[in-house]
Every structure is written in structure tokens, then in C-alpha cells.
């Protein structure tokens, strides 16, 4: 980890992965379905990304969008995806699971961690849905998670800054160009996570404006969001000047 910090960029395409590395990302979180907060990517995507970048690639293990209360069959899917991700070169895994009352599902997490080993594991933003974040953090430490991804149980890391600071102090150990400086100055964290994306117009010349491939809230078909090299570089420069 150079300069005292590490930037992780979440990506859902090879182009975004390459752009993230070019911009200075030290680690990539590989996902599908970023509109839903990230779901498990295809193993084909993982294979090609691993061929195109040199930084570590952590793979999201999340079988669907929505909550983090999983059925037995969904758990089997998660275990199978973990094994496949390891087989195809994942450098780490990212998952989270909760009980119906908003606590860390220790039994399920223990079982999934066993499948993940020896790879490092991040507990993702399911953490932002827990009933008691400070208790949840102690649970995750005892289970053996290497890191926790959180926006401070609020809509963005800036709004959740006070809790992020408390959690960082407890272990002693959604970012933009506009708020990164305040977040880094207001906490003691040494890693940050962002998507740093911009919209790129589709290359399609014929366009049918009457049909959408997804739900009404989904991204438009003729606008593609990818990690922006300039945005990643800007965030890195801000962090280097502060830390």
C-alpha cells in the first residue's frame, strides 16, 4: 500500500477494470449489477479481467440484489461461486450475510469463510444494514474478516463520517472528488472504495426509443457507465495530498 492509503474501485466490465488500474487503483472489486449495489460477476468476466490487469481483483459473492438474508439454496450458489472464483484467479472475496433481526449471520459467515480460505475476505455493505454497527464490527473481527466496506450506515460516506471515525478508532487499524478530502481528514481510515464512473454514449447508430431491456429504474440502453481514468487519478491525487 503506497503513500499510506489504497484506493479500491468497484467495476463491472473489463474496460472499467483497465481504466481503474490506469488511474491508480490499488485493488479492484469485480461485480455485476452495480445498479443493484453489486452482484456476483460471470467467471468469464473474471478470467478476462485477470488477463488485463495486474492489481488484485476481489470478487463480489452476492447471488441477487435486495436484502442479505439468504435461503439454503442461495447459500449453495454462493459456495459454488466462491469455489469457481478461486479456481479462476480471484485474489480475494467480498460477501455479507445477516439474520432477520439485523445481526451478522455468524453461522453462515463462518461456513462461507471456510470455503474462501486462504484468500482474504471483505464484509461488504450489508454492514450498513445491521442493528448495532459497533457490536457487528466486533463480531466480524472475531470471525476473521480482513476489512469491512461501509458508508457509516448512512446514504454516503460523508453523511456517515462520524460513525466511520468511531469504527476506525474501535479497531485502531460512496466517495467523490467533492467529499474525499473531508472524509480522509475526518477519519483515520487508510483505504477507500469508489466507482469513479462516467457515462459514455453507446456506439449504436440505430436506436429504438420505445423499448427498455430492464425495469423502469434501470440505466438507459444507449448510455454506458465505465470507470473514468481521470476521476480515479483525481481521487488518488487528493488522497496523496492529505495522507
XYZ file of N, CA and C in Angstrom:
729
model
N 0.854 -1.181 0.000
C 0.000 0.000 0.000
C 0.893 1.235 0.000
N 0.966 1.926 -1.135
C 1.840 3.077 -1.279
C 1.171 4.340 -0.742
N 2.037 5.282 -0.279
C 1.566 6.602 0.153
C 0.605 6.536 1.320
N 0.530 5.404 2.038
C -0.288 5.316 3.234
C -1.760 5.085 2.993
N -2.167 4.860 1.766
C -3.584 4.607 1.507
C -3.716 3.683 0.313
N -4.898 3.138 0.147
C -5.185 2.292 -1.010
C -6.572 2.616 -1.525
N -6.682 2.796 -2.828
C -7.970 3.027 -3.465
C -8.465 1.730 -4.097
N -9.691 1.332 -3.742
C -10.355 0.204 -4.387
C -11.487 0.746 -5.247
N -11.534 0.304 -6.502
C -12.586 0.757 -7.410
C -13.472 -0.435 -7.764
N -14.777 -0.268 -7.590
C -15.705 -1.337 -7.968
C -16.031 -1.186 -9.456
N -15.932 -2.281 -10.191
C -16.127 -2.253 -11.641
C -17.010 -3.419 -12.073
N -17.629 -3.262 -13.250
C -18.492 -4.318 -13.780
C -18.168 -4.646 -15.233
N -16.972 -4.233 -15.696
C -16.578 -4.508 -17.075
C -15.067 -4.521 -17.178
N -14.565 -5.107 -18.253
C -13.121 -5.119 -18.494
C -12.616 -3.696 -18.704
N -13.364 -2.896 -19.472
C -12.958 -1.517 -19.727
C -12.801 -0.740 -18.436
N -13.760 -0.905 -17.520
C -13.677 -0.195 -16.247
C -12.502 -0.683 -15.414
N -12.224 -1.982 -15.440
C -11.096 -2.521 -14.694
C -9.781 -1.938 -15.190
N -9.611 -1.894 -16.505
C -8.395 -1.337 -17.094
C -8.272 0.147 -16.760
N -9.374 0.879 -16.869
C -9.351 2.310 -16.554
C -9.022 2.551 -15.086
N -9.569 1.721 -14.208
C -9.304 1.863 -12.773
C -7.817 1.692 -12.491
N -7.214 0.664 -13.090
C -5.778 0.446 -12.873
C -4.969 1.597 -13.454
N -5.321 2.056 -14.641
C -4.602 3.176 -15.268
C -4.686 4.432 -14.410
N -5.804 4.602 -13.714
C -5.985 5.782 -12.877
C -5.306 5.688 -11.530
N -4.787 4.522 -11.194
C -4.051 4.387 -9.933
C -4.712 3.537 -8.876
N -5.772 2.810 -9.221
C -6.415 1.949 -8.228
C -5.438 0.872 -7.765
N -5.456 0.588 -6.475
C -4.593 -0.449 -5.932
C -5.279 -1.786 -5.816
N -6.591 -1.776 -5.970
C -7.356 -3.028 -5.919
C -8.676 -2.812 -6.644
N -9.189 -3.895 -7.233
C -10.462 -3.845 -7.942
C -11.459 -4.758 -7.248
N -12.677 -4.263 -7.078
C -13.788 -5.120 -6.663
C -14.614 -5.399 -7.906
N -14.663 -6.652 -8.308
C -15.337 -7.026 -9.545
C -16.756 -7.487 -9.247
N -17.718 -6.848 -9.928
C -19.140 -7.103 -9.689
C -19.887 -7.201 -11.014
N -21.116 -7.636 -10.921
C -22.132 -7.377 -11.940
C -23.185 -6.516 -11.253
N -24.150 -6.037 -11.993
C -25.322 -5.392 -11.398
C -25.027 -4.258 -10.437
N -24.199 -3.305 -10.847
C -23.900 -2.193 -9.942
C -25.134 -1.359 -9.623
N -26.130 -1.376 -10.497
C -27.380 -0.664 -10.226
C -28.051 -1.215 -8.967
N -27.842 -2.513 -8.701
C -28.398 -3.154 -7.507
C -27.417 -3.163 -6.341
N -26.305 -2.473 -6.479
C -25.313 -2.452 -5.426
C -24.241 -3.508 -5.584
N -24.283 -4.263 -6.687
C -23.262 -5.261 -6.958
C -23.737 -6.673 -6.701
N -23.593 -7.543 -7.702
C -23.896 -8.967 -7.560
C -22.712 -9.755 -8.141
N -22.780 -11.076 -8.043
C -21.673 -11.914 -8.491
C -21.442 -11.760 -9.991
N -20.209 -11.486 -10.404
C -19.913 -11.366 -11.837
C -19.779 -12.739 -12.474
N -19.784 -12.786 -13.798
C -19.545 -14.045 -14.504
C -18.078 -14.437 -14.379
N -17.826 -15.725 -14.445
C -16.452 -16.192 -14.381
C -15.683 -15.837 -15.655
N -16.408 -15.669 -16.759
C -15.762 -15.191 -17.983
C -15.209 -13.795 -17.799
N -15.992 -12.937 -17.158
C -15.527 -11.580 -16.888
C -14.298 -11.616 -15.988
N -14.331 -12.449 -14.950
C -13.186 -12.557 -14.051
C -11.935 -13.005 -14.807
N -12.074 -14.015 -15.628
C -10.929 -14.526 -16.375
C -10.284 -13.451 -17.241
N -11.095 -12.711 -17.980
C -10.545 -11.701 -18.887
C -9.962 -10.526 -18.106
N -10.630 -10.101 -17.040
C -10.089 -9.015 -16.215
C -8.725 -9.403 -15.655
N -8.601 -10.630 -15.185
C -7.323 -11.086 -14.640
C -6.221 -11.076 -15.699
N -6.592 -11.267 -16.952
C -5.611 -11.216 -18.036
C -5.192 -9.786 -18.369
N -6.040 -8.814 -18.000
C -5.831 -7.433 -18.451
C -5.269 -6.497 -17.390
N -5.330 -6.886 -16.108
C -4.826 -6.005 -15.050
C -3.855 -6.766 -14.160
N -3.029 -5.999 -13.461
C -2.035 -6.592 -12.568
C -2.390 -6.395 -11.097
N -3.287 -5.452 -10.790
C -3.651 -5.218 -9.389
C -4.566 -6.339 -8.905
N -4.646 -6.558 -7.584
C -5.519 -7.611 -7.060
C -6.983 -7.393 -7.437
N -7.668 -8.498 -7.700
C -9.088 -8.469 -8.058
C -9.874 -9.241 -7.008
N -10.721 -8.526 -6.279
C -11.606 -9.150 -5.291
C -12.982 -9.326 -5.938
N -13.577 -10.483 -5.758
C -14.822 -10.829 -6.452
C -16.014 -10.770 -5.500
N -17.029 -10.042 -5.919
C -18.281 -9.974 -5.159
C -19.002 -11.313 -5.209
N -19.441 -11.803 -4.046
C -20.260 -13.010 -3.963
C -21.620 -12.599 -3.395
N -22.550 -12.376 -4.294
C -23.901 -11.943 -3.910
C -24.850 -12.452 -4.982
N -25.667 -13.456 -4.672
C -26.449 -14.132 -5.703
C -27.609 -13.336 -6.276
N -27.971 -12.235 -5.616
C -29.099 -11.413 -6.083
C -29.031 -10.062 -5.402
N -29.820 -9.111 -5.924
C -29.978 -7.845 -5.235
C -30.943 -7.994 -4.071
N -31.209 -6.892 -3.397
C -32.157 -6.950 -2.279
C -31.456 -7.129 -0.946
N -32.132 -7.817 -0.032
C -31.595 -7.944 1.321
C -30.465 -8.968 1.393
N -29.978 -9.206 2.614
C -28.837 -10.096 2.817
C -29.202 -11.291 3.686
N -30.478 -11.677 3.610
C -30.992 -12.855 4.306
C -31.173 -13.944 3.253
N -30.326 -14.968 3.322
C -30.257 -15.924 2.228
C -30.873 -17.274 2.569
N -31.498 -17.889 1.558
C -32.078 -19.223 1.698
C -30.976 -20.275 1.571
N -31.309 -21.511 1.914
C -30.329 -22.601 1.815
C -29.830 -22.767 0.388
N -30.720 -22.647 -0.583
C -30.308 -22.801 -1.977
C -29.416 -21.651 -2.430
N -29.720 -20.453 -1.954
C -28.859 -19.311 -2.286
C -27.468 -19.487 -1.679
N -27.417 -20.071 -0.499
C -26.128 -20.337 0.134
C -25.311 -21.320 -0.701
N -25.965 -22.328 -1.248
C -25.255 -23.278 -2.107
C -24.702 -22.593 -3.351
N -25.471 -21.644 -3.896
C -24.979 -20.866 -5.037
C -23.745 -20.060 -4.635
N -23.791 -19.435 -3.475
C -22.663 -18.628 -3.006
C -21.409 -19.487 -2.832
N -21.567 -20.649 -2.246
C -20.414 -21.542 -2.061
C -19.838 -21.977 -3.405
N -20.714 -22.299 -4.355
C -20.244 -22.704 -5.680
C -19.525 -21.550 -6.371
N -20.057 -20.324 -6.246
C -19.422 -19.164 -6.867
C -18.057 -18.872 -6.235
N -17.937 -19.069 -4.940
C -16.645 -18.870 -4.272
C -15.611 -19.842 -4.828
N -15.993 -21.107 -4.936
C -15.056 -22.117 -5.454
C -14.628 -21.788 -6.882
N -15.583 -21.354 -7.700
C -15.268 -21.008 -9.085
C -14.382 -19.766 -9.163
N -14.674 -18.780 -8.332
C -13.869 -17.562 -8.330
C -12.423 -17.879 -7.945
N -12.237 -18.726 -6.969
C -10.883 -19.134 -6.581
C -10.192 -19.866 -7.732
N -10.940 -20.728 -8.382
C -10.399 -21.504 -9.497
C -9.934 -20.608 -10.642
N -10.640 -19.492 -10.847
C -10.347 -18.624 -11.981
C -9.513 -17.396 -11.600
N -8.862 -17.460 -10.454
C -7.833 -16.473 -10.155
C -8.204 -15.311 -9.265
N -9.323 -15.364 -8.566
C -9.678 -14.276 -7.647
C -8.579 -14.107 -6.597
N -8.269 -12.865 -6.265
C -7.274 -12.579 -5.236
C -7.907 -12.415 -3.862
N -9.227 -12.254 -3.834
C -9.960 -12.112 -2.586
C -11.439 -12.181 -2.885
N -12.249 -12.331 -1.842
C -13.701 -12.417 -1.993
C -14.380 -11.339 -1.157
N -15.603 -11.010 -1.553
C -16.392 -9.980 -0.886
C -17.805 -10.512 -0.701
N -18.271 -10.614 0.535
C -19.659 -11.039 0.757
C -20.154 -10.509 2.100
N -21.433 -10.678 2.352
C -22.032 -10.323 3.634
C -23.328 -11.073 3.813
N -23.689 -11.375 5.062
C -24.929 -12.092 5.342
C -25.442 -11.680 6.714
N -26.754 -11.458 6.799
C -27.381 -11.007 8.044
C -28.492 -11.955 8.460
N -28.831 -11.894 9.749
C -30.003 -12.599 10.255
C -31.223 -11.699 10.077
N -32.391 -12.254 10.305
C -33.611 -11.470 10.085
C -33.745 -10.298 11.045
N -33.038 -10.339 12.186
C -33.114 -9.228 13.141
C -31.951 -8.248 12.985
N -31.252 -8.305 11.852
C -30.245 -7.299 11.548
C -28.902 -7.504 12.222
N -28.570 -8.735 12.529
C -27.259 -9.042 13.107
C -26.426 -9.833 12.093
N -25.138 -9.895 12.349
C -24.272 -10.692 11.476
C -24.669 -12.164 11.601
N -24.857 -12.824 10.465
C -25.160 -14.258 10.473
C -23.845 -15.008 10.664
N -23.495 -15.229 11.927
C -22.185 -15.808 12.232
C -22.052 -17.233 11.706
N -23.120 -18.008 11.777
C -23.049 -19.390 11.308
C -22.780 -19.447 9.807
N -23.518 -18.666 9.042
C -23.334 -18.660 7.596
C -21.985 -18.052 7.221
N -21.614 -16.949 7.850
C -20.336 -16.319 7.535
C -19.171 -17.257 7.823
N -19.257 -17.988 8.921
C -18.204 -18.947 9.257
C -18.082 -20.012 8.175
N -19.222 -20.504 7.704
C -19.217 -21.539 6.661
C -18.644 -20.994 5.351
N -19.023 -19.775 4.980
C -18.524 -19.190 3.737
C -17.034 -18.846 3.838
N -16.611 -18.368 4.992
C -15.195 -18.062 5.190
C -14.339 -19.309 5.024
N -14.850 -20.430 5.491
C -14.105 -21.680 5.358
C -13.892 -22.042 3.894
N -14.881 -21.754 3.044
C -14.746 -22.034 1.617
C -13.784 -21.029 0.974
N -13.778 -19.793 1.463
C -12.927 -18.748 0.893
C -11.445 -18.956 1.179
N -11.113 -19.498 2.314
C -9.716 -19.594 2.708
C -8.893 -20.361 1.690
N -7.625 -19.927 1.467
C -6.855 -18.955 2.262
C -6.957 -17.511 1.773
N -7.886 -17.208 0.877
C -7.984 -15.855 0.338
C -8.529 -14.879 1.378
N -8.103 -13.616 1.332
C -8.663 -12.597 2.229
C -10.107 -12.285 1.852
N -10.879 -11.866 2.848
C -12.308 -11.639 2.632
C -12.734 -10.285 3.202
N -13.524 -9.562 2.425
C -14.133 -8.303 2.855
C -15.611 -8.527 3.135
N -16.108 -7.983 4.241
C -17.556 -7.969 4.505
C -18.109 -6.702 3.866
N -19.039 -6.863 2.926
C -19.479 -5.709 2.130
C -20.531 -4.878 2.847
N -21.239 -4.029 2.074
C -22.117 -3.034 2.684
C -23.396 -3.599 3.285
N -23.512 -4.916 3.362
C -24.542 -5.479 4.243
C -24.339 -4.918 5.653
N -23.092 -4.535 5.954
C -22.777 -3.944 7.263
C -23.625 -2.713 7.533
N -23.968 -1.971 6.484
C -24.742 -0.743 6.674
C -26.197 -1.009 7.014
N -26.611 -2.278 7.020
C -27.977 -2.651 7.361
C -28.071 -3.334 8.733
N -26.982 -3.322 9.516
C -27.006 -4.024 10.799
C -27.705 -3.192 11.868
N -28.173 -3.884 12.897
C -28.889 -3.233 14.003
C -27.952 -2.428 14.888
N -26.769 -2.966 15.176
C -25.793 -2.303 16.047
C -24.419 -2.425 15.399
N -23.948 -1.365 14.712
C -22.702 -1.475 13.948
C -21.466 -1.752 14.789
N -21.398 -1.231 15.991
C -20.205 -1.450 16.810
C -20.124 -2.897 17.300
N -21.249 -3.463 17.664
C -21.287 -4.885 18.025
C -20.980 -5.734 16.801
N -21.556 -5.347 15.659
C -21.331 -6.100 14.418
C -19.854 -6.099 14.037
N -19.177 -4.967 14.233
C -17.758 -4.893 13.895
C -16.944 -5.863 14.742
N -17.230 -5.934 16.033
C -16.513 -6.871 16.896
C -16.757 -8.316 16.445
N -17.980 -8.587 16.019
C -18.293 -9.932 15.518
C -17.459 -10.264 14.286
N -17.363 -9.318 13.354
C -16.612 -9.549 12.123
C -15.121 -9.737 12.410
N -14.598 -8.984 13.356
C -13.189 -9.140 13.738
C -12.958 -10.541 14.291
N -13.866 -10.989 15.151
C -13.705 -12.315 15.759
C -13.840 -13.432 14.728
N -14.626 -13.202 13.680
C -14.805 -14.214 12.639
C -13.597 -14.301 11.714
N -12.845 -13.203 11.579
C -11.650 -13.228 10.752
C -11.741 -12.471 9.437
N -12.711 -11.574 9.299
C -12.764 -10.728 8.099
C -11.600 -9.734 8.128
N -10.955 -9.542 6.969
C -9.815 -8.628 6.895
C -10.235 -7.165 6.855
N -11.403 -6.892 6.268
C -11.835 -5.499 6.156
C -13.352 -5.449 6.039
N -13.889 -4.243 6.268
C -15.327 -4.006 6.188
C -15.569 -2.833 5.247
N -16.496 -3.003 4.334
C -16.877 -1.926 3.429
C -18.132 -1.267 3.986
N -18.057 0.034 4.273
C -19.204 0.714 4.874
C -19.242 2.185 4.481
N -20.443 2.724 4.429
C -20.619 4.169 4.277
C -21.072 4.767 5.601
N -20.768 4.074 6.703
C -21.147 4.579 8.017
C -22.626 4.434 8.303
N -23.247 3.413 7.708
C -24.671 3.132 7.908
C -25.545 4.316 7.521
N -25.090 5.054 6.511
C -25.858 6.197 6.027
C -25.838 6.183 4.496
N -26.465 7.194 3.893
C -26.628 7.209 2.436
C -25.317 7.393 1.694
N -24.319 7.980 2.339
C -22.990 8.120 1.729
C -21.959 8.175 2.845
N -20.686 8.021 2.483
C -19.624 8.050 3.480
C -19.530 9.406 4.162
N -19.900 10.477 3.467
C -19.849 11.805 4.071
C -20.887 11.927 5.186
N -22.122 11.478 4.906
C -23.158 11.526 5.938
C -22.837 10.589 7.104
N -22.166 9.483 6.807
C -21.848 8.508 7.855
C -20.473 8.687 8.463
N -19.857 9.856 8.238
C -18.467 10.073 8.632
C -18.225 9.884 10.126
N -19.126 10.372 10.969
C -18.897 10.270 12.415
C -18.836 8.818 12.864
N -19.702 7.967 12.289
C -19.661 6.553 12.649
C -18.413 5.882 12.078
N -18.023 6.235 10.852
C -16.802 5.667 10.270
C -15.609 5.969 11.172
N -15.546 7.185 11.682
C -14.451 7.561 12.578
C -14.479 6.715 13.847
N -15.657 6.522 14.426
C -15.775 5.697 15.639
C -15.346 4.264 15.371
N -15.764 3.726 14.217
C -15.417 2.344 13.883
C -13.917 2.202 13.651
N -13.311 3.197 12.983
C -11.868 3.163 12.751
C -11.113 3.216 14.075
N -11.585 4.042 15.001
C -10.960 4.124 16.312
C -11.164 2.823 17.093
N -12.312 2.199 16.881
C -12.631 0.954 17.576
C -11.648 -0.158 17.222
N -11.232 -0.225 15.951
C -10.308 -1.280 15.538
C -8.867 -0.787 15.490
N -8.679 0.553 15.655
C -7.350 1.161 15.540
C -6.658 0.692 14.279
N -7.003 0.472 13.583
C -6.349 -0.071 12.417
C -7.109 0.373 11.113
N -19.327 5.893 -0.285
C -19.656 6.459 -1.585
C -18.879 7.761 -1.737
N -17.640 7.683 -2.344
C -16.606 8.703 -2.422
C -16.661 9.463 -3.757
N -16.487 10.781 -3.675
C -16.406 11.613 -4.888
C -15.270 12.607 -4.721
N -14.928 13.313 -5.822
C -13.887 14.335 -5.736
C -14.271 15.431 -4.737
N -15.571 15.678 -4.558
C -16.025 16.768 -3.694
C -15.961 16.419 -2.213
N -16.107 15.149 -1.856
C -16.174 14.846 -0.427
C -14.984 14.063 0.113
N -14.078 13.590 -0.761
C -12.986 12.743 -0.295
C -12.102 13.438 0.718
N -11.766 14.703 0.484
C -10.887 15.415 1.407
C -11.489 15.462 2.805
N -12.764 15.794 2.908
C -13.407 15.871 4.227
C -13.461 14.511 4.898
N -13.676 13.450 4.114
C -13.751 12.111 4.691
C -12.387 11.672 5.222
N -11.336 11.893 4.443
C -9.997 11.485 4.876
C -9.529 12.309 6.066
N -9.819 13.604 6.060
C -9.415 14.463 7.178
C -10.226 14.172 8.434
N -11.452 13.684 8.249
C -12.335 13.463 9.395
C -12.309 12.059 9.953
N -11.458 11.190 9.401
C -11.386 9.813 9.893
C -9.939 9.352 9.850
N -9.707 8.129 10.318
C -8.353 7.576 10.307
C -8.248 6.383 9.374
N -9.152 6.271 8.409
C -9.122 5.128 7.501
C -7.960 5.255 6.514
N -7.443 4.109 6.069
C -6.314 4.106 5.138
C -6.684 3.504 3.788
N -7.932 3.057 3.639
C -8.405 2.544 2.363
C -9.749 3.190 2.058
N -10.011 3.447 0.775
C -11.334 3.930 0.403
C -11.793 3.254 -0.875
N -13.103 3.249 -1.071
C -13.756 2.459 -2.113
C -14.681 3.376 -2.894
N -14.638 3.276 -4.220
C -15.480 4.139 -5.049
C -15.708 3.469 -6.394
N -16.630 4.021 -7.164
C -16.836 3.522 -8.529
C -16.214 4.453 -9.563
N -16.138 5.757 -9.263
C -15.474 6.749 -10.129
C -15.910 6.618 -11.585
N -17.211 6.499 -11.806
C -17.702 6.238 -13.164
C -18.207 7.500 -13.848
N -18.148 7.472 -15.158
C -18.764 8.488 -16.003
C -19.576 7.786 -17.083
N -20.550 8.489 -17.633
C -21.375 7.912 -18.701
C -20.667 8.072 -20.044
N -20.692 7.008 -20.823
C -20.160 7.036 -22.186
C -21.286 6.689 -23.143
N -21.430 7.460 -24.201
C -22.513 7.232 -25.152
C -22.281 5.936 -25.929
N -23.358 5.203 -26.152
C -23.288 3.963 -26.922
C -22.851 4.225 -28.357
N -22.217 3.219 -28.964
C -21.823 3.331 -30.364
C -22.933 2.979 -31.333
N -24.112 2.595 -30.796
C -25.233 2.229 -31.671
C -25.718 3.435 -32.480
N -25.908 3.231 -33.788
C -26.450 4.289 -34.643
C -27.970 4.172 -34.748
N -28.495 2.939 -34.887
C -29.941 2.750 -34.856
C -30.362 2.572 -33.403
N -31.366 3.336 -32.988
C -31.827 3.273 -31.607
C -33.345 3.259 -31.568
N -33.899 2.319 -30.823
C -35.350 2.238 -30.653
C -35.701 2.843 -29.294
N -36.305 4.035 -29.282
C -36.590 4.714 -28.018
C -37.783 4.144 -27.263
N -38.485 3.185 -27.860
C -39.724 2.682 -27.260
C -39.548 1.414 -26.434
N -38.328 0.857 -26.403
C -38.101 -0.412 -25.727
C -36.968 -0.266 -24.727
N -37.184 -0.795 -23.516
C -36.130 -0.850 -22.495
C -35.887 -2.301 -22.125
N -34.615 -2.668 -21.927
C -34.260 -4.054 -21.626
C -34.479 -4.426 -20.166
N -34.572 -3.412 -19.284
C -34.734 -3.685 -17.860
C -35.938 -2.983 -17.299
N -35.950 -2.879 -15.964
C -37.051 -2.191 -15.285
C -36.963 -0.689 -15.542
N -38.002 0.018 -15.150
C -38.071 1.446 -15.462
C -36.963 2.243 -14.793
N -36.413 1.729 -13.662
C -35.375 2.466 -12.965
C -33.978 2.120 -13.467
N -33.857 1.205 -14.421
C -32.545 0.759 -14.871
C -31.881 1.814 -15.757
N -30.579 1.623 -15.995
C -29.821 2.567 -16.814
C -30.319 2.530 -18.251
N -30.282 3.661 -18.958
C -30.714 3.674 -20.357
C -29.803 2.807 -21.219
N -30.377 2.209 -22.271
C -29.631 1.276 -23.116
C -28.477 1.948 -23.872
N -28.605 3.247 -24.151
C -27.628 3.900 -25.014
C -26.678 4.812 -24.239
N -26.533 4.546 -22.949
C -25.557 5.244 -22.128
C -24.857 4.202 -21.275
N -23.552 4.107 -21.395
C -22.780 3.074 -20.717
C -21.891 3.718 -19.670
N -21.976 3.251 -18.427
C -21.151 3.808 -17.363
C -19.892 2.968 -17.185
N -18.744 3.634 -17.217
C -17.467 2.959 -17.035
C -16.595 3.774 -16.087
N -15.642 3.088 -15.430
C -14.688 3.787 -14.580
C -13.929 4.812 -15.415
N -13.778 6.006 -14.850
C -13.176 7.135 -15.548
C -11.734 7.313 -15.060
N -10.761 7.152 -15.970
C -9.343 7.262 -15.590
C -9.070 8.585 -14.890
N -9.593 9.666 -15.415
C -9.328 10.993 -14.854
C -9.891 11.106 -13.439
N -11.087 10.554 -13.216
C -11.681 10.615 -11.876
C -10.858 9.824 -10.870
N -10.405 8.622 -11.284
C -9.585 7.805 -10.385
C -8.291 8.535 -10.051
N -7.660 9.137 -11.053
C -6.418 9.884 -10.815
C -6.642 11.073 -9.889
N -7.763 11.761 -10.072
C -8.068 12.914 -9.225
C -8.242 12.500 -7.777
N -8.974 11.404 -7.550
C -9.167 10.923 -6.181
C -7.837 10.514 -5.543
N -6.986 9.854 -6.320
C -5.679 9.472 -5.818
C -4.850 10.699 -5.439
N -4.896 11.721 -6.290
C -4.116 12.937 -6.023
C -4.604 13.625 -4.750
N -5.917 13.659 -4.553
C -6.474 14.266 -3.336
C -5.959 13.533 -2.107
N -6.028 12.187 -2.155
C -5.595 11.382 -1.013
C -4.109 11.573 -0.733
N -3.285 11.607 -1.783
C -1.837 11.761 -1.599
C -1.496 13.094 -0.944
N -2.278 14.130 -1.238
C -2.014 15.445 -0.661
C -2.440 15.538 0.790
N -3.309 14.613 1.222
C -3.847 14.679 2.587
C -3.132 13.728 3.520
N -2.804 12.517 3.009
C -2.254 11.468 3.875
C -0.730 11.465 3.869
